[in-house]
Amino acid sequence: MTIVPTKAEERRKKGENLCFVDVRSPAEYHAVHATGAKLYPLDTLDPKGIASELGISAQAPAVLLCAGGNRARKAAEKFHAEGIPHCLVVIS
């Protein structure tokens, strides 16, 4: 499932429990990132570990972020392959 940045921010402001996961490189993340987003680079992504650490569930989905959406989509595929379907991919 996809979501645009403004909708993700609206949901956060409404108090929804969203787990913002930035899958870009550390350099990209340190240059700029969404408030509250945690860095988990795509090349070292551990979906089960992240889901456990952040409490990802239907009530607290992962909101996957990157620069253009491609890495976030790949991250969602990795989450789904590990049996974790609760992901929203941010697309511009």
PDB file of C-alpha atoms in Angstrom, residues 21-68:
ATOM      1  CA  VAL A  21      11.506   3.756   8.700  1.00  0.00           C
ATOM      2  CA  ASP A  22      13.999   5.540   6.444  1.00  0.00           C
ATOM      3  CA  VAL A  23      15.738   3.038   4.145  1.00  0.00           C
ATOM      4  CA  ARG A  24      18.221   5.443   2.503  1.00  0.00           C
ATOM      5  CA  SER A  25      21.965   5.582   3.117  1.00  0.00           C
ATOM      6  CA  PRO A  26      23.320   7.069   6.345  1.00  0.00           C
ATOM      7  CA  ALA A  27      24.686  10.089   4.425  1.00  0.00           C
ATOM      8  CA  GLU A  28      21.276  10.820   2.907  1.00  0.00           C
ATOM      9  CA  TYR A  29      19.566  10.384   6.276  1.00  0.00           C
ATOM     10  CA  HIS A  30      21.993  12.678   8.080  1.00  0.00           C
ATOM     11  CA  ALA A  31      21.555  15.376   5.439  1.00  0.00           C
ATOM     12  CA  VAL A  32      17.779  15.473   5.951  1.00  0.00           C
ATOM     13  CA  HIS A  33      15.081  13.144   7.257  1.00  0.00           C
ATOM     14  CA  ALA A  34      11.491  13.109   8.419  1.00  0.00           C
ATOM     15  CA  THR A  35      10.903  13.927  12.056  1.00  0.00           C
ATOM     16  CA  GLY A  36      10.919  10.750  14.101  1.00  0.00           C
ATOM     17  CA  ALA A  37      12.135   8.528  11.253  1.00  0.00           C
ATOM     18  CA  LYS A  38      14.635   5.846  12.213  1.00  0.00           C
ATOM     19  CA  LEU A  39      17.396   4.837   9.837  1.00  0.00           C
ATOM     20  CA  TYR A  40      17.524   1.251   8.595  1.00  0.00           C
ATOM     21  CA  PRO A  41      19.461   1.223   5.285  1.00  0.00           C
ATOM     22  CA  LEU A  42      17.972  -1.057   2.633  1.00  0.00           C
ATOM     23  CA  ASP A  43      21.218  -2.975   2.104  1.00  0.00           C
ATOM     24  CA  THR A  44      21.254  -4.150   5.745  1.00  0.00           C
ATOM     25  CA  LEU A  45      17.485  -4.337   6.322  1.00  0.00           C
ATOM     26  CA  ASP A  46      16.311  -6.894   8.897  1.00  0.00           C
ATOM     27  CA  PRO A  47      12.498  -6.742   8.724  1.00  0.00           C
ATOM     28  CA  LYS A  48      11.843  -9.120  11.634  1.00  0.00           C
ATOM     29  CA  GLY A  49      14.311  -7.304  13.868  1.00  0.00           C
ATOM     30  CA  ILE A  50      12.843  -3.922  12.964  1.00  0.00           C
ATOM     31  CA  ALA A  51       9.270  -5.154  13.459  1.00  0.00           C
ATOM     32  CA  SER A  52      10.195  -6.477  16.884  1.00  0.00           C
ATOM     33  CA  GLU A  53      12.134  -3.348  17.874  1.00  0.00           C
ATOM     34  CA  LEU A  54       9.468  -0.871  16.735  1.00  0.00           C
ATOM     35  CA  GLY A  55       6.373  -2.969  17.438  1.00  0.00           C
ATOM     36  CA  ILE A  56       5.157  -2.961  13.839  1.00  0.00           C
ATOM     37  CA  SER A  57       1.618  -4.328  13.577  1.00  0.00           C
ATOM     38  CA  ALA A  58      -1.731  -3.588  11.963  1.00  0.00           C
ATOM     39  CA  GLN A  59      -2.200  -0.919  14.658  1.00  0.00           C
ATOM     40  CA  ALA A  60       1.326   0.460  14.186  1.00  0.00           C
ATOM     41  CA  PRO A  61       2.351   0.043  10.535  1.00  0.00           C
ATOM     42  CA  ALA A  62       5.788   0.757   9.137  1.00  0.00           C
ATOM     43  CA  VAL A  63       5.905   3.885   6.982  1.00  0.00           C
ATOM     44  CA  LEU A  64       8.793   3.251   4.607  1.00  0.00           C
ATOM     45  CA  LEU A  65      10.671   6.283   3.299  1.00  0.00           C
ATOM     46  CA  CYS A  66      13.384   6.936   0.725  1.00  0.00           C
ATOM     47  CA  ALA A  67      14.167   9.635  -1.818  1.00  0.00           C
ATOM     48  CA  GLY A  68      12.015   8.469  -4.734  1.00  0.00           C
TER      49      GLY A  68
END
